[in-house]
Short mmCIF file of C-alpha atoms in Angstrom, two decimals:
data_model
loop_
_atom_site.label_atom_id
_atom_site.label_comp_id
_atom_site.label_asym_id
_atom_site.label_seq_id
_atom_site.Cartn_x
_atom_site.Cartn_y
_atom_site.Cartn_z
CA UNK A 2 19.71 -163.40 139.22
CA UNK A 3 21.98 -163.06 136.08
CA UNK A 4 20.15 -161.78 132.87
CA UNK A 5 20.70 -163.30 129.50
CA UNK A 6 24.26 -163.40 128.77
CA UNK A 7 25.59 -162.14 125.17
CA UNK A 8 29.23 -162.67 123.19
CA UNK A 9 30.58 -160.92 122.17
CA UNK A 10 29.16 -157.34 121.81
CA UNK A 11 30.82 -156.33 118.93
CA UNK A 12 32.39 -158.22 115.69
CA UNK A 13 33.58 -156.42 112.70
CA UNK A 14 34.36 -158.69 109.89
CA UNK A 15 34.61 -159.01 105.99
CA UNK A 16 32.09 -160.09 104.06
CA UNK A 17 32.34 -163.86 102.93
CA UNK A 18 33.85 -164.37 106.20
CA UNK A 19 32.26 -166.94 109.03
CA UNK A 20 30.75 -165.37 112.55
CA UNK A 21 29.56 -166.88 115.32
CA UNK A 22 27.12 -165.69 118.33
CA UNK A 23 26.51 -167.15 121.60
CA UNK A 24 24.15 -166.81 124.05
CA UNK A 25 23.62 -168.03 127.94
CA UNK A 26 19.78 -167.86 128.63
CA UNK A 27 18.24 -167.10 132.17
CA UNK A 28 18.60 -170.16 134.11
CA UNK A 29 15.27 -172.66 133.75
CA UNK A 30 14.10 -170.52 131.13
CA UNK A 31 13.13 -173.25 128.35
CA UNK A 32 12.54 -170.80 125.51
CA UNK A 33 15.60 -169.62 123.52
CA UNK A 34 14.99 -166.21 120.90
CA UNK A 35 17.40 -164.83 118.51
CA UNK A 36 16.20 -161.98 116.81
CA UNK A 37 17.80 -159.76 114.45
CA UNK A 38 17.25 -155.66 114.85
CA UNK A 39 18.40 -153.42 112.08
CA UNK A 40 18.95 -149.64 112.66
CA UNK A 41 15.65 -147.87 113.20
CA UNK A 42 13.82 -150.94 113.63
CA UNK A 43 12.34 -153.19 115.78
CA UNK A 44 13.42 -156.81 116.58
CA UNK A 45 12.64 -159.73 113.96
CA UNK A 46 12.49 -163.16 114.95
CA UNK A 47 15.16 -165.21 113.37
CA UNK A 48 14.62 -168.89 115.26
CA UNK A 49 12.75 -169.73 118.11
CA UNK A 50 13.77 -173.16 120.50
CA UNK A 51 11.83 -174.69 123.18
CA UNK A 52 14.80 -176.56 124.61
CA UNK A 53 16.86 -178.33 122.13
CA UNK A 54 13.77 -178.07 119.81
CA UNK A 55 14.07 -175.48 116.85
CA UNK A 56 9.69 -174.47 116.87
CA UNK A 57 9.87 -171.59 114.88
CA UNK A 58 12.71 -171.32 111.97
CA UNK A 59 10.52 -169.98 109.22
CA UNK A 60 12.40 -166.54 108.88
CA UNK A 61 15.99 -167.86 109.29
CA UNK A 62 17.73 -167.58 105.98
CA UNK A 63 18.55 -171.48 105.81
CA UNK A 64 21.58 -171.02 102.93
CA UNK A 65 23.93 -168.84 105.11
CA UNK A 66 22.47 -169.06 108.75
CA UNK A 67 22.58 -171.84 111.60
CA UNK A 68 21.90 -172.05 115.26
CA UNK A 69 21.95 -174.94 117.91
CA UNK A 70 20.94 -175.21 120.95
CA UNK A 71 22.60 -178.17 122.34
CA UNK A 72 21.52 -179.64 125.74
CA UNK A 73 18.71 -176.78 125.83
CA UNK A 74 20.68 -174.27 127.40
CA UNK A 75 23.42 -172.52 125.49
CA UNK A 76 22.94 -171.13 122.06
CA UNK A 77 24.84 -170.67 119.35
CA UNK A 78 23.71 -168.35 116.09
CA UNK A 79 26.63 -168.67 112.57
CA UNK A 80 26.43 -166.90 109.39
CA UNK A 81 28.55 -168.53 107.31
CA UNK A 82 29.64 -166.64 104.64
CA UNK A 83 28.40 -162.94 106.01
CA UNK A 84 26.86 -160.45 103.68
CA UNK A 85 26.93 -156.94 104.05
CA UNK A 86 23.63 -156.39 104.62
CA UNK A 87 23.82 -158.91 107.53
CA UNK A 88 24.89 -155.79 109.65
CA UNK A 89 23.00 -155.35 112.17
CA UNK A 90 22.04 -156.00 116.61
CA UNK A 91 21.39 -160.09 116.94
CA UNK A 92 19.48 -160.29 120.00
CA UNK A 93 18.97 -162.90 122.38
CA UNK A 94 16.15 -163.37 124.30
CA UNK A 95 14.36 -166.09 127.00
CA UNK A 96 11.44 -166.79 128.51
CA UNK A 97 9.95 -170.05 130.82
CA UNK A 98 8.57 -171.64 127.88
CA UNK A 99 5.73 -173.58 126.19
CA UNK A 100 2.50 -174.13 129.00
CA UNK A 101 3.46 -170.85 130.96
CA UNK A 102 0.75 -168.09 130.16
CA UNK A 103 2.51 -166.12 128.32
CA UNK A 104 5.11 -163.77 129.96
CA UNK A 105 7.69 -161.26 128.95
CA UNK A 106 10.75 -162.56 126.99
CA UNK A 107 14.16 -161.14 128.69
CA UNK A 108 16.79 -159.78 126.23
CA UNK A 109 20.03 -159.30 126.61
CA UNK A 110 22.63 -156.74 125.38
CA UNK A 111 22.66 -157.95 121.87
CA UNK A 112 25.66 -158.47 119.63
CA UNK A 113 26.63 -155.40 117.19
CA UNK A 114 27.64 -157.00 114.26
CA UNK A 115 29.38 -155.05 111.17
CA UNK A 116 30.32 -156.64 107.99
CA UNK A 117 32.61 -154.26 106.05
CA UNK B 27 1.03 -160.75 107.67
CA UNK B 28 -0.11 -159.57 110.94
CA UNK B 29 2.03 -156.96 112.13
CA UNK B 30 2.37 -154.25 115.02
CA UNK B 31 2.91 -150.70 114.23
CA UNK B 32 3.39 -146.76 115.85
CA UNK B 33 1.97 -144.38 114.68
CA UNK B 34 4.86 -141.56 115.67
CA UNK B 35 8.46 -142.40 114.76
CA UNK B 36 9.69 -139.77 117.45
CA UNK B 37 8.31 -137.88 120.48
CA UNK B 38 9.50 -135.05 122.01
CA UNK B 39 8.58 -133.98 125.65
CA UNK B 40 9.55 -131.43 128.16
CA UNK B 41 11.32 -132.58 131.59
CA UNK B 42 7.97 -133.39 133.90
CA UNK B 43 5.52 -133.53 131.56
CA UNK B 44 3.39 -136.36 130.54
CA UNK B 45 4.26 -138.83 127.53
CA UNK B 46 1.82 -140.75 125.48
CA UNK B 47 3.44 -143.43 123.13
CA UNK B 48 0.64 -144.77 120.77
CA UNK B 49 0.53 -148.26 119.19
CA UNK B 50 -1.67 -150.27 116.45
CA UNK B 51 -2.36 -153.22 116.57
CA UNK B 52 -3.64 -155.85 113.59
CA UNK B 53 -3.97 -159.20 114.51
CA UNK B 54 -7.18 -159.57 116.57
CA UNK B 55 -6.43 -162.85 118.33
CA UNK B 56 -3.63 -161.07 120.07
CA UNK B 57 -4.26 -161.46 124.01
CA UNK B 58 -1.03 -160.25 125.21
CA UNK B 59 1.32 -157.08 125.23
CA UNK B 60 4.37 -155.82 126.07
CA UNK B 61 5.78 -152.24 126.16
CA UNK B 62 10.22 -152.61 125.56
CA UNK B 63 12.05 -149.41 126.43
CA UNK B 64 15.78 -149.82 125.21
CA UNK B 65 18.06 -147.49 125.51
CA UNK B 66 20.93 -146.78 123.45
CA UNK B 67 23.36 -149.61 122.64
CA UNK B 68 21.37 -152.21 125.32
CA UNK B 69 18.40 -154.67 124.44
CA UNK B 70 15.23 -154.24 124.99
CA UNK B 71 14.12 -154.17 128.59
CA UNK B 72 10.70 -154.82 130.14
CA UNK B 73 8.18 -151.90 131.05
CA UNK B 74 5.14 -153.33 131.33
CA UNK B 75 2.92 -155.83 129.86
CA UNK B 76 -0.75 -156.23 129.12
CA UNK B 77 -3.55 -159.13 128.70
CA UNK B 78 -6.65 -158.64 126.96
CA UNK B 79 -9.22 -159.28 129.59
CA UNK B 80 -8.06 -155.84 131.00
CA UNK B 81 -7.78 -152.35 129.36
CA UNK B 82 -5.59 -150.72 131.70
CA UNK B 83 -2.81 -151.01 133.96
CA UNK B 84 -0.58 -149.05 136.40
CA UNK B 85 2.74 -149.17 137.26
CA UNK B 86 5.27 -147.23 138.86
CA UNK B 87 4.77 -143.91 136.64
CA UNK B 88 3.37 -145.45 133.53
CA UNK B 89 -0.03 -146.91 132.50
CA UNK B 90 -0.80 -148.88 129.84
CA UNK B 91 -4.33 -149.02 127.53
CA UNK B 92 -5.67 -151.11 125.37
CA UNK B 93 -8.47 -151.02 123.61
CA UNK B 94 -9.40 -153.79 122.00
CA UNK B 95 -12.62 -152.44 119.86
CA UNK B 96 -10.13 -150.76 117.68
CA UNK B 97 -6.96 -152.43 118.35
CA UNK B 98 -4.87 -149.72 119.74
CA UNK B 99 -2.64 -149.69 122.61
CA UNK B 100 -0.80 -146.85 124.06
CA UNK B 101 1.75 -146.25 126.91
CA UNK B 102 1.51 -143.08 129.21
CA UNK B 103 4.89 -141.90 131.15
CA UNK B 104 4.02 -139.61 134.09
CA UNK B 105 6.62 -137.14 135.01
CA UNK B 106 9.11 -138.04 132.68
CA UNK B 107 12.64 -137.85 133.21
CA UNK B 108 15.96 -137.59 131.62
CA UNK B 109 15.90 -141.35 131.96
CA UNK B 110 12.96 -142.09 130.17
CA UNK B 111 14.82 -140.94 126.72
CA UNK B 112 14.89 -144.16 124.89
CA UNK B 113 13.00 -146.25 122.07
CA UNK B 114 9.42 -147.54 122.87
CA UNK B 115 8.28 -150.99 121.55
CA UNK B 116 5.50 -152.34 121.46
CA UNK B 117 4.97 -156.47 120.89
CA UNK B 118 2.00 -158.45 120.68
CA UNK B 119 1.56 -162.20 121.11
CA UNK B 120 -1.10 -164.63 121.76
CA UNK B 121 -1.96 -167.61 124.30
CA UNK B 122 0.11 -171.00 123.10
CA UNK B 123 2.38 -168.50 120.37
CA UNK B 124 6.13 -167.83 122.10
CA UNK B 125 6.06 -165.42 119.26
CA UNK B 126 6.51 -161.93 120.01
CA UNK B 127 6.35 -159.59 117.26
CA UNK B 128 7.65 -155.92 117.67
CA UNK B 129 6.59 -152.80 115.97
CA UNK B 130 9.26 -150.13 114.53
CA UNK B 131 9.57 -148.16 117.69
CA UNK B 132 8.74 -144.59 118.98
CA UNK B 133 11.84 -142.50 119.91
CA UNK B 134 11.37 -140.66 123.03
CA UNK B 135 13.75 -137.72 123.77
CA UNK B 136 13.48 -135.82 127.39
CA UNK B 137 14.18 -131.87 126.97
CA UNK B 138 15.91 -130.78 130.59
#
């Protein structure tokens, strides 16, 4: 079974310039994670979907940051225009979703991103 | 807020010995928990989990405890190998919350 599928796995760009993540969850998996990990740290929930359906958004900074999850399945995290300090791992992550005791979210590789 | 922390930042631990990885816990209506190892330049991968109507649990060389009374957790590695060098999470959730939420992380290194 393939894991949860991350692209790219590195981006270096300027600051004030646009970036885009995507992300192919496990198959059937209904919940969609990103999370954001900075060095030395553990992972921080940035949105959470339950389908199509953005649940949990609190901590994504709305002025630079977007997702979408369109048909439930893919994902797509922007920062539009990156900051320096948005250097960090963005993480995606899946699990079966809302009604399913609760069971492990699956990560994959994560995206390394550096804004220079 | 709630959060999830370690109490050691790094652990060091001699080829074949036994590792303990502790973790605290704050939020008291959390029923379920995960230990993440990840390993350099990968995401965090699955070691074993936890629900709060037990206080232990085996698996293949590593136990997990929980004790609920104080709100402590902790992750034992039998044996360990160069393998097991990596970062420890813990997370903590609850019934009807997708939300996991991580702690800092415990570096493990393996001396050969």
């Amino acid at each position: 079974e393939a894991g949860v599928v991350q692209s790219p796995r590195y981006k270096i760009i300027e600051k004030k310039q646009p970036v885009a993540f995507w992300c192919n969850p496990i198959s059937g998996h209904n919940t969609l994670y990103w999370y954001r990990q900075n060095l030395g740290q553990g992972p921080e929930l940035l949105i959470r979907y339950e389908n199509e359906e953005a649940v949990d958004d609190s901590q994504l900074p709305k002025d630079r940051f977007s997702a979408e999850r369109l048909k439930g399945v893919d994902s797509t995290l922007k920062i539009q225009p990156a900051e320096l300090g948005d250097s960090a791992v963005y993480l995606c992550a899946s699990s079966p979703g809302q009604g399913k005791m609760n069971t492990e979210a699956f990560f994959g590789q994560g995206t390394r991103l550096t804004v220079v | 807020g709630e959060s999830v922390g370690l109490h050691l930042p790094t652990l060091s631990v001699q080829e074949g010995d036994n590792s303990i990885i502790n973790c605290a816990y704050s939020n008291s209506a959390s029923d379920y928990f995960i230990w993440y190892k990840q390993e350099s330049g990968k995401g965090p991968q699955f070691i074993i989990d936890i629900r709060s109507n037990m206080d232990k649990r085996q698996g293949q060389r590593v136990t997990v405890l929980l004790n609920k009374t104080v709100k402590h957790l902790s992750l034992q590695i039998a044996a360990t190998q160069p393998g097991d060098s990596a970062v420890y999470f813990c997370a903590e959730t609850y019934f009807g919350n997708e939300k996991l939420t991580f702690g800092t992380g415990t570096r493990l290194t393996i001396i050969p």
